[in-house]
Tab-separated table of C-alpha atoms in Angstrom:
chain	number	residue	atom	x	y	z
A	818	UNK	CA	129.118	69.875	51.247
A	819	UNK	CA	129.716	66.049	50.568
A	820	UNK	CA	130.143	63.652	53.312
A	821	UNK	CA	134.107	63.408	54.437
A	822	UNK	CA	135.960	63.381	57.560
A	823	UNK	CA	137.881	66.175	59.046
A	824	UNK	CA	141.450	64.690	58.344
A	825	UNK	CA	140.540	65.041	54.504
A	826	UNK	CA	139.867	68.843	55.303
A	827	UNK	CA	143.390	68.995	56.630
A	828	UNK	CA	144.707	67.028	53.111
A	829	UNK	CA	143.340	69.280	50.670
A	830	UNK	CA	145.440	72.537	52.355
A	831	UNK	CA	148.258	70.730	50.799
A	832	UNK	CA	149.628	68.435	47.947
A	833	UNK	CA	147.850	65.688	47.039
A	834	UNK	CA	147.346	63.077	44.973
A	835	UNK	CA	143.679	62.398	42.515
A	836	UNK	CA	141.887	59.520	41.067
A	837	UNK	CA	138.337	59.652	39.515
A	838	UNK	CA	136.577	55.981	39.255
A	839	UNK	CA	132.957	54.940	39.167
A	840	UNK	CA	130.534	52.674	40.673
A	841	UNK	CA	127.430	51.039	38.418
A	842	UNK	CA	124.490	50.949	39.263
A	843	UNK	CA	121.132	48.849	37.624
A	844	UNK	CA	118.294	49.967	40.052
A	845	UNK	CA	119.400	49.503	43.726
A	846	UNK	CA	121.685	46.831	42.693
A	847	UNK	CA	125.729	47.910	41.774
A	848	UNK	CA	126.965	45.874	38.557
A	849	UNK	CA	130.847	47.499	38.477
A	850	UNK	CA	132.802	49.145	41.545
A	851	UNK	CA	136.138	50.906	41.459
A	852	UNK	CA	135.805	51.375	37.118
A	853	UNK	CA	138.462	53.859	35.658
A	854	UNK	CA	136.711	56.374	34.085
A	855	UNK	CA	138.470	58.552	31.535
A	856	UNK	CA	138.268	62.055	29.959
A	857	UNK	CA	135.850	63.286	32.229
A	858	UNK	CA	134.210	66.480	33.269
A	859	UNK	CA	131.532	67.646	35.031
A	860	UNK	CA	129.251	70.498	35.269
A	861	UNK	CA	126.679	72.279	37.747
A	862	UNK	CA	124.673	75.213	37.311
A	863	UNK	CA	122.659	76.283	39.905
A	864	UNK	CA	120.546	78.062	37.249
A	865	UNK	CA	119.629	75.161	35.271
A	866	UNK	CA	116.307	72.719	35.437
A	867	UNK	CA	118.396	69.899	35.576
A	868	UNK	CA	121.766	71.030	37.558
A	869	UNK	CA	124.628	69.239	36.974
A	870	UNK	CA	126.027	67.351	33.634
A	871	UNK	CA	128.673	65.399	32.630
A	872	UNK	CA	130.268	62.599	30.547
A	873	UNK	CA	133.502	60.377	30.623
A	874	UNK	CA	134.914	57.340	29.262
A	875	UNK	CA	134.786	53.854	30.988
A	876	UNK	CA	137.768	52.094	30.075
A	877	UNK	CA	137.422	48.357	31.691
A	878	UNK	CA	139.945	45.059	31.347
A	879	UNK	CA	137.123	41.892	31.620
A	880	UNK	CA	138.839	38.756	33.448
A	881	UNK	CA	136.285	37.230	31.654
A	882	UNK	CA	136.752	38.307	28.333
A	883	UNK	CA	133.087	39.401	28.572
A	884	UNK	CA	131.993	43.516	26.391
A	885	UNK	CA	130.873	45.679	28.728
A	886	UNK	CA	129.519	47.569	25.354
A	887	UNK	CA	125.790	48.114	25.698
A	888	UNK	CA	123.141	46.828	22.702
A	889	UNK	CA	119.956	48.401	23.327
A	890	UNK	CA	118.181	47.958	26.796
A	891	UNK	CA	120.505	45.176	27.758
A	892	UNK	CA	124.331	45.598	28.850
A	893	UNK	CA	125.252	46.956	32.544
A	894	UNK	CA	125.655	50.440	30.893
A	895	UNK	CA	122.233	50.777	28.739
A	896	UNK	CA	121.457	54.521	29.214
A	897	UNK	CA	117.884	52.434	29.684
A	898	UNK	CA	118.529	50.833	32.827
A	899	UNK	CA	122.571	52.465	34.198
A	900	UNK	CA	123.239	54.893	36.688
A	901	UNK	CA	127.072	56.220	37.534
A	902	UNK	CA	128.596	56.943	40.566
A	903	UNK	CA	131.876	59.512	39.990
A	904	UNK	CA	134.175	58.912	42.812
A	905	UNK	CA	136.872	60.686	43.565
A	906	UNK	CA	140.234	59.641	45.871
A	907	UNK	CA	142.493	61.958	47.406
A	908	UNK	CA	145.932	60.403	48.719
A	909	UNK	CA	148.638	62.094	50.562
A	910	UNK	CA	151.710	59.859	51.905
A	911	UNK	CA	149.888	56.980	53.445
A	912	UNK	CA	146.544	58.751	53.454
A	913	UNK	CA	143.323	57.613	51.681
A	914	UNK	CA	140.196	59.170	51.365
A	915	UNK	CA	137.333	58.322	48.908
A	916	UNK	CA	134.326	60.784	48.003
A	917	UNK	CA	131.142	60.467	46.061
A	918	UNK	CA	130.448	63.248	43.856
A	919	UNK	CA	126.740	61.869	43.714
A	920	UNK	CA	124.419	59.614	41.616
A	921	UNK	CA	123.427	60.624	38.187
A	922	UNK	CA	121.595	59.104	35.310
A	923	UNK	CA	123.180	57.651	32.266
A	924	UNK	CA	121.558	59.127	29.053
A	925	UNK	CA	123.117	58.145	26.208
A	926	UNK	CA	126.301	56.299	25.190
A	927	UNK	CA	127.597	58.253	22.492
A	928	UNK	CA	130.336	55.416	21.234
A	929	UNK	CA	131.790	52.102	22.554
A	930	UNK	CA	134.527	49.767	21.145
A	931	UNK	CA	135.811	46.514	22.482
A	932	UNK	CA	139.651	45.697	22.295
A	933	UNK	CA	140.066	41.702	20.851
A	934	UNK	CA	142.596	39.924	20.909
A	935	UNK	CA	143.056	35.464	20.100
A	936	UNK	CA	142.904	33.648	23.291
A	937	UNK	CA	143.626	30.114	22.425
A	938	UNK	CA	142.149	30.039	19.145
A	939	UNK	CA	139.084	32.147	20.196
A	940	UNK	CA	138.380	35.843	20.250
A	941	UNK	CA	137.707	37.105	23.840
A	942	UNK	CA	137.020	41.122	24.638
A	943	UNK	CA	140.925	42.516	26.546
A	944	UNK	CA	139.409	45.926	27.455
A	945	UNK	CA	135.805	47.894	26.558
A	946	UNK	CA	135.975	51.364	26.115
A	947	UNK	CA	132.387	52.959	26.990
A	948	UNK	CA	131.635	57.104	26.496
A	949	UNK	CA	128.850	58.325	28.615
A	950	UNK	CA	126.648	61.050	29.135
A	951	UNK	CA	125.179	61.595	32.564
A	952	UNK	CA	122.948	63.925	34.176
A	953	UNK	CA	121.516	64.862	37.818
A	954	UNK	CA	118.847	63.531	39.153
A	955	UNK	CA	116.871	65.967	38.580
A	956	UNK	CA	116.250	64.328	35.188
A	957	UNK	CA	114.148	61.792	36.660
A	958	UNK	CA	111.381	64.266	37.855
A	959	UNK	CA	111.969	66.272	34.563
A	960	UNK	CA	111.229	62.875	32.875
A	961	UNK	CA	108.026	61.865	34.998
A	962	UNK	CA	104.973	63.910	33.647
A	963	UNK	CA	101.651	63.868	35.321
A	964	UNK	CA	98.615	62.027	34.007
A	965	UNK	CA	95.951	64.604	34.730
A	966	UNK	CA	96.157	68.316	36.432
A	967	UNK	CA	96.822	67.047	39.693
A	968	UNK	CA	96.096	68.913	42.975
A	969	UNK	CA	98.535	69.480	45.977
A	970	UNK	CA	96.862	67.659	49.388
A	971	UNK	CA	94.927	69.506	51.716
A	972	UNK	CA	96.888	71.356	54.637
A	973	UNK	CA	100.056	70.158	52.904
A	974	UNK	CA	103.525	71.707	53.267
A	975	UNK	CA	106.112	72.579	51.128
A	976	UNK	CA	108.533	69.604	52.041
A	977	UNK	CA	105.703	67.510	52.242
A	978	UNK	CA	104.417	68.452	48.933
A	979	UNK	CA	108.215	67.916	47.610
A	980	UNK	CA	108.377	64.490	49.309
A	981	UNK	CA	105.165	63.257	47.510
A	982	UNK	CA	106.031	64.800	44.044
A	983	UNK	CA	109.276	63.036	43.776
A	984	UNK	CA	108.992	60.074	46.186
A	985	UNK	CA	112.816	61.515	47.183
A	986	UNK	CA	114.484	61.616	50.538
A	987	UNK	CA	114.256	64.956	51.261
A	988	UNK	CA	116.484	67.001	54.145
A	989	UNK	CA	115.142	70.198	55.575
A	990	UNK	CA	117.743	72.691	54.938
A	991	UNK	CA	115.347	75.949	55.700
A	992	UNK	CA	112.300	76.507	57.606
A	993	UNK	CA	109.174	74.522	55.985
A	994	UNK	CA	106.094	76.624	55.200
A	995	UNK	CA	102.315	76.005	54.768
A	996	UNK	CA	100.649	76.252	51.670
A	997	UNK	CA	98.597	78.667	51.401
A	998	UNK	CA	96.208	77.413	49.431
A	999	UNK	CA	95.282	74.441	47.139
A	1000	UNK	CA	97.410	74.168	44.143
A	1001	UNK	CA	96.761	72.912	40.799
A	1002	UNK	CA	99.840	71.050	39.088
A	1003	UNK	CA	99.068	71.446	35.032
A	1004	UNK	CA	100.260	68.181	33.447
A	1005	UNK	CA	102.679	69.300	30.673
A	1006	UNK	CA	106.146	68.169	29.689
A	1007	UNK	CA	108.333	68.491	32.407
A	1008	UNK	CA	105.170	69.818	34.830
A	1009	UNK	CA	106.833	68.216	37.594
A	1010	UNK	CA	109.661	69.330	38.256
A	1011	UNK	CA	108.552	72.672	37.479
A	1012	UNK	CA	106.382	72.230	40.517
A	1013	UNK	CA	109.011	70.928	42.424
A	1014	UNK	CA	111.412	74.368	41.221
A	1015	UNK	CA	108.433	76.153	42.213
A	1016	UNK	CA	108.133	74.520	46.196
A	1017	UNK	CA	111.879	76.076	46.260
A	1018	UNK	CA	110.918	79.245	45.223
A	1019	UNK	CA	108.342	79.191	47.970
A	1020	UNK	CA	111.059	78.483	50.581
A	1021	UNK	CA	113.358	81.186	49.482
A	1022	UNK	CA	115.470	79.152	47.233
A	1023	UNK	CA	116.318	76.866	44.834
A	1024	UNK	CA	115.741	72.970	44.630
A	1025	UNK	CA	118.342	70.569	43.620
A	1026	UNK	CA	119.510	67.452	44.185
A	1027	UNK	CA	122.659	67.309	46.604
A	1028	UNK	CA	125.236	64.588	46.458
A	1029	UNK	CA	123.297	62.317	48.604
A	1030	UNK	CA	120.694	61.774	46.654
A	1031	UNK	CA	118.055	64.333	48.612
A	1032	UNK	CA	116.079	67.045	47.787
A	1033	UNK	CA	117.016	70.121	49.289
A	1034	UNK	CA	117.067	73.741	49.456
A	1035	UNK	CA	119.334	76.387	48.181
A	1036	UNK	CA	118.655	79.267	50.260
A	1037	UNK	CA	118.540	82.923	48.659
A	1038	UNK	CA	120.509	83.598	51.777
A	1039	UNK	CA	123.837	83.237	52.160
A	1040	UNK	CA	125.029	82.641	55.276
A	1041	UNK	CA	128.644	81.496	56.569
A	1042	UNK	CA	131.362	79.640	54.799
A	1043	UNK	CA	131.295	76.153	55.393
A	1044	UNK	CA	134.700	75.737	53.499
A	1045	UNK	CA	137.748	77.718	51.460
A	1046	UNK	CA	139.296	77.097	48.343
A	1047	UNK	CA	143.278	77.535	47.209
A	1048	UNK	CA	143.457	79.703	45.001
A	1049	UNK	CA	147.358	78.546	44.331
A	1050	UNK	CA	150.275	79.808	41.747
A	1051	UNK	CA	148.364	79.305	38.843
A	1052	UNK	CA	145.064	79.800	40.002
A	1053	UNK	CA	142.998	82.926	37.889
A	1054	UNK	CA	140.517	85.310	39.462
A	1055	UNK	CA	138.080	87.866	37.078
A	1056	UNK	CA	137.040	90.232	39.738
A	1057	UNK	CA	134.306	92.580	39.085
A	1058	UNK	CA	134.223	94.468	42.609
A	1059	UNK	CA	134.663	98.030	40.658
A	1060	UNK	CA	131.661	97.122	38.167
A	1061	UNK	CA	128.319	98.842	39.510
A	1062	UNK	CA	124.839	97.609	38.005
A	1063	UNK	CA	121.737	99.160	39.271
A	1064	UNK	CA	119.025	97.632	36.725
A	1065	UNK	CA	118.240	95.007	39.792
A	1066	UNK	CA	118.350	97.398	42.909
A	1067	UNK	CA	114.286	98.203	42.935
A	1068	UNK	CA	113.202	100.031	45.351
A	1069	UNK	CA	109.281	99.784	45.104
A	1070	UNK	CA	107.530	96.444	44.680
A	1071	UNK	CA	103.992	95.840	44.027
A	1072	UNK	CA	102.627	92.525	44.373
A	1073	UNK	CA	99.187	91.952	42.455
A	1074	UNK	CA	97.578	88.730	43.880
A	1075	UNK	CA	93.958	87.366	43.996
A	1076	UNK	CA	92.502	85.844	47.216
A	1077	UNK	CA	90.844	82.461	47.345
A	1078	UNK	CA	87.383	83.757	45.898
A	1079	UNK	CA	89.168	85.110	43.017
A	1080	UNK	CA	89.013	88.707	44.122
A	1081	UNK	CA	92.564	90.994	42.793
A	1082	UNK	CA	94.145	92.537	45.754
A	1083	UNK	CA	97.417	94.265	45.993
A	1084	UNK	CA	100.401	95.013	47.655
A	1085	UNK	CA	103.187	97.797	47.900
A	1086	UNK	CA	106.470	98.020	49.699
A	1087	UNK	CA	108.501	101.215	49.340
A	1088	UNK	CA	112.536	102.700	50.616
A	1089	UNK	CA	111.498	105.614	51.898
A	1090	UNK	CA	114.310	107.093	53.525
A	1091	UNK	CA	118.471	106.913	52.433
A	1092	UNK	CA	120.199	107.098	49.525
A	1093	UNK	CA	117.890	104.381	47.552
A	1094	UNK	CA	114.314	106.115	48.751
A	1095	UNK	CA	111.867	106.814	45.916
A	1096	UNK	CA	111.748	110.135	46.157
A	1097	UNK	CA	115.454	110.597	46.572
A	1098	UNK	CA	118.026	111.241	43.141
A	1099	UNK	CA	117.983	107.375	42.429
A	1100	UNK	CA	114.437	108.128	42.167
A	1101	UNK	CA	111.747	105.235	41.666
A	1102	UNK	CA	112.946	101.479	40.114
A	1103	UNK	CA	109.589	99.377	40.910
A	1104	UNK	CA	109.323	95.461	40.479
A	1105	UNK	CA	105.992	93.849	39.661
A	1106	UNK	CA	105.841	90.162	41.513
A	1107	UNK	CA	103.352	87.653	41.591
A	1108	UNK	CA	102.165	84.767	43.543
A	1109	UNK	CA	99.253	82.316	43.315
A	1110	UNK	CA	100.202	81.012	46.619
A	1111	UNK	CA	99.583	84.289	48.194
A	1112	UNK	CA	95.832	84.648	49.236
A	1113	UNK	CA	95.204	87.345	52.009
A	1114	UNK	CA	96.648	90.907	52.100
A	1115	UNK	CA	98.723	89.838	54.793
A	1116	UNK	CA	100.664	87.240	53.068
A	1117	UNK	CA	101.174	89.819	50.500
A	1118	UNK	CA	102.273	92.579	52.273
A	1119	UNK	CA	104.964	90.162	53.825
A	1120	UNK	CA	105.615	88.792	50.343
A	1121	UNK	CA	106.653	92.104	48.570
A	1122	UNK	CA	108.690	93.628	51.645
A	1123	UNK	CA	110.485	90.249	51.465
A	1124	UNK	CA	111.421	91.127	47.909
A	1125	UNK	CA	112.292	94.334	48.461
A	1126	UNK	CA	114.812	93.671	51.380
A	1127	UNK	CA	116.572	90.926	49.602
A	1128	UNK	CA	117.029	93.850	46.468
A	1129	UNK	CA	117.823	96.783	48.556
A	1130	UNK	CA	119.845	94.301	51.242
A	1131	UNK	CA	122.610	93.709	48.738
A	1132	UNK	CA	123.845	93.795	45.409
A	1133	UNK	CA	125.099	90.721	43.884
A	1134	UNK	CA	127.504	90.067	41.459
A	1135	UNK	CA	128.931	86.965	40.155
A	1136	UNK	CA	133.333	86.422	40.457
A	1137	UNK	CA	134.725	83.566	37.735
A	1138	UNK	CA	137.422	81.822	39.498
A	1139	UNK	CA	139.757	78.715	38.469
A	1140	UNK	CA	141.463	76.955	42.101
A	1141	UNK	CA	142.699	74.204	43.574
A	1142	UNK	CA	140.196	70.862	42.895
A	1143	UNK	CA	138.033	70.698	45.865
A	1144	UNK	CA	135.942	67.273	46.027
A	1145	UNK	CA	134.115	68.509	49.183
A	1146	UNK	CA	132.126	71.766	47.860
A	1147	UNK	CA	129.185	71.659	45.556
A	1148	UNK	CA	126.482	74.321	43.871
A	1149	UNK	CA	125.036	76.529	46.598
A	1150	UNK	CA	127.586	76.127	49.501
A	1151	UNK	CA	129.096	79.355	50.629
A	1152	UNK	CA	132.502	79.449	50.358
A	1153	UNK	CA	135.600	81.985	51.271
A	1154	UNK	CA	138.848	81.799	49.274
A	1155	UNK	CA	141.946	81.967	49.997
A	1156	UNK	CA	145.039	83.583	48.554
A	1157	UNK	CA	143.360	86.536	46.909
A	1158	UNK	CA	144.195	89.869	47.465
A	1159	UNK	CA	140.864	91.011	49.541
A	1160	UNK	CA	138.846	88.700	51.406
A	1161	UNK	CA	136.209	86.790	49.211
A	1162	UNK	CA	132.781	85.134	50.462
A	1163	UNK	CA	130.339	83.738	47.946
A	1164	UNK	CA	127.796	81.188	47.174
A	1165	UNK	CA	128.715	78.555	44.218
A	1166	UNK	CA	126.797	78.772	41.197
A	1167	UNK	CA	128.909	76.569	38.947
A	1168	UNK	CA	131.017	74.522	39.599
A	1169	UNK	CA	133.039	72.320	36.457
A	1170	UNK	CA	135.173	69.580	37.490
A	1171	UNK	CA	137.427	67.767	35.126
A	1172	UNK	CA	140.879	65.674	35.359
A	1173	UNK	CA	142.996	68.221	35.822
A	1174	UNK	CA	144.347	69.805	39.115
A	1175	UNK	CA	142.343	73.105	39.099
A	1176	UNK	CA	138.526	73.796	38.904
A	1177	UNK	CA	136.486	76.379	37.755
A	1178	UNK	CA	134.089	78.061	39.869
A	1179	UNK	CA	131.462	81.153	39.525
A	1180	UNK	CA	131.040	82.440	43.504
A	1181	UNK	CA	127.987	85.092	43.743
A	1182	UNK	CA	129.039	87.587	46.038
A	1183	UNK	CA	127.013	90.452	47.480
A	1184	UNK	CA	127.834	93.851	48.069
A	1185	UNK	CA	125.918	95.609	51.069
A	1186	UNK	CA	124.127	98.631	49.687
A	1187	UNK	CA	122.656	99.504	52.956
């Protein structure tokens, strides 16, 4: 979730008051604070390389009748040098509550205009008018190739090979895990952060950037809601509780792997009793999974049952739901909602944010199959 206190938990229950503005950054240095920004939206995806999107209008009044419109590298908001910070502020009565949605990285400006108008017998800029394109930072990693195959460092970690690929903060939102093994990095467009997407996938999860500008974690697991969204009057929910899908419930993996002298070994993991065993009427569904970070037959053996439990532990299924804006919540927290007619626990996979007073959210929920 993004940083806020607890009153603003006790705001959004209620009617309230929005305002989206944003701060400018060049490098660690902000140019503009407290901008209107216009005709926005913004969109994660938890499936994506890069994981969230968006663009807007800056609409900005110079005292000194100086163009914010950027020409080439130079200009405050060159998609060469500009990064945005969305900010949104809830009010309620005399209540006042700012939140970042995060730091992302301008990419292209897509049109700008200046407003003139005679100022004492001279033309001076009255307002600039600025469209953007933004994305996570995940683009920075995606942008940042390596030289020359590079190799992870010896007895290295996950988090510690994370921190050292991006240069990132980095918080620790699962358990960290050795490498097994000495890993090549191939230097190809984009090589990077698919190295970094593959660290998560090590740690059970998925890597993103959260709204703090860290590295972290998505786990595979869902665990407890950390907050609920309104569904409210108008608020829209495309249940698919009834729908049943058993292409994805496998019941017999076998993990093909080589150890570290670059001799195949393999591993199986198998249901063998209730409704889902392989001999039973489902009969036999079998996944194939692979690993160059597993070496021994006991890393294997732990691998596959791992992917077998998560299949067999649940089905999951994905619920499209439009709510009640909620600054707070971003991809990957679990979240219940409220107002529906069953109760509803899910972890975000989108999330779209725009100026009006609902948002649209995809919540992946799982039903228990054993």
């Amino acid at each position: 979730m993004r940083q806020h206190s607890e009153a603003l938990e006790d705001v959004l229950t209620g009617s309230f008051e929005r305002e989206l503005t944003v701060n400018v950054f060049n490098g660690p240095d902000r140019m503009l604070e407290g901008i209107r920004f216009e005709s926005w939206q913004s969109d994660s995806d938890l499936g994506r390389r890069v994981c969230s999107s968006g663009s807007g209008a800056v609409v900005h009044a110079p005292v000194d009748g100086s163009s914010l419109v950027p020409v080439g590298t130079e200009g405050f908001l060159s998609p060469f040098r500009a990064r945005v910070e969305p900010v949104m502020t809830i009010r309620a009565g005399g209540f006042s509550e700012s939140v970042s949605l995060g730091m992302f990285r301008v990419t292209s400006v897509p049109y700008a205009s200046d407003s003139v108008a005679a100022v004492q017998g001279r033309e001076v800029v009255v307002a600039s008018r600025v469209g953007l394109k933004f994305d996570s930072l995940e683009a920075d990693i995606d942008r940042w190739g390596f030289q020359f195959p590079e190799q992870s460092a010896a007895g290295a970690s996950a988090f510690d090979e994370i921190r050292r690929l991006t240069g990132m903060p980095v918080e620790q939102s699962v358990a960290d895990v050795p490498l097994p093994s000495l890993k090549v990095w191939e230097a190809k467009q984009g090589g990077r952060l698919d190295a970094v997407l593959e660290l998560g996938r090590v740690l059970g999860g998925s890597a993103v950037v959260n709204s703090r500008g860290a590295w972290v974690i998505i786990s595979d697991v869902v665990g407890e809601p950390v907050a609920t969204l309104r569904l409210g009057t108008s608020g829209t929910v495309l249940d698919v509780a009834d729908e049943i899908d058993t292409d994805t419930v496998y019941n017999e993996v076998v993990g093909s792997f080589e150890d570290e002298a670059g001799q195949p070994f393999y591993s199986v993991a198998r249901v063998t009793t209730g409704p889902l065993r392989v001999d039973g009427p489902y009969g036999a569904n079998t996944r194939y999974y692979s690993s160059d970070l597993v070496t021994t037959q006991g890393q294997g053996d732990t691998a596959v049952q791992s992917v077998l439990d998560q299949s067999i532990g649940s089905q999951q299924y994905d619920v499209q739901i439009q709510c009640h804006v909620n600054p707070l919540v971003e991809v990957g927290d679990v979240v219940a909602l409220d107002g529906w007619k069953r109760p509803l626990v899910g972890q975000l996979r989108k999330v779209a944010l725009s100026g009006g007073a609902y948002m649209n959210v995809t919540m992946r929920v799982s039903r228990e199959l054993s």
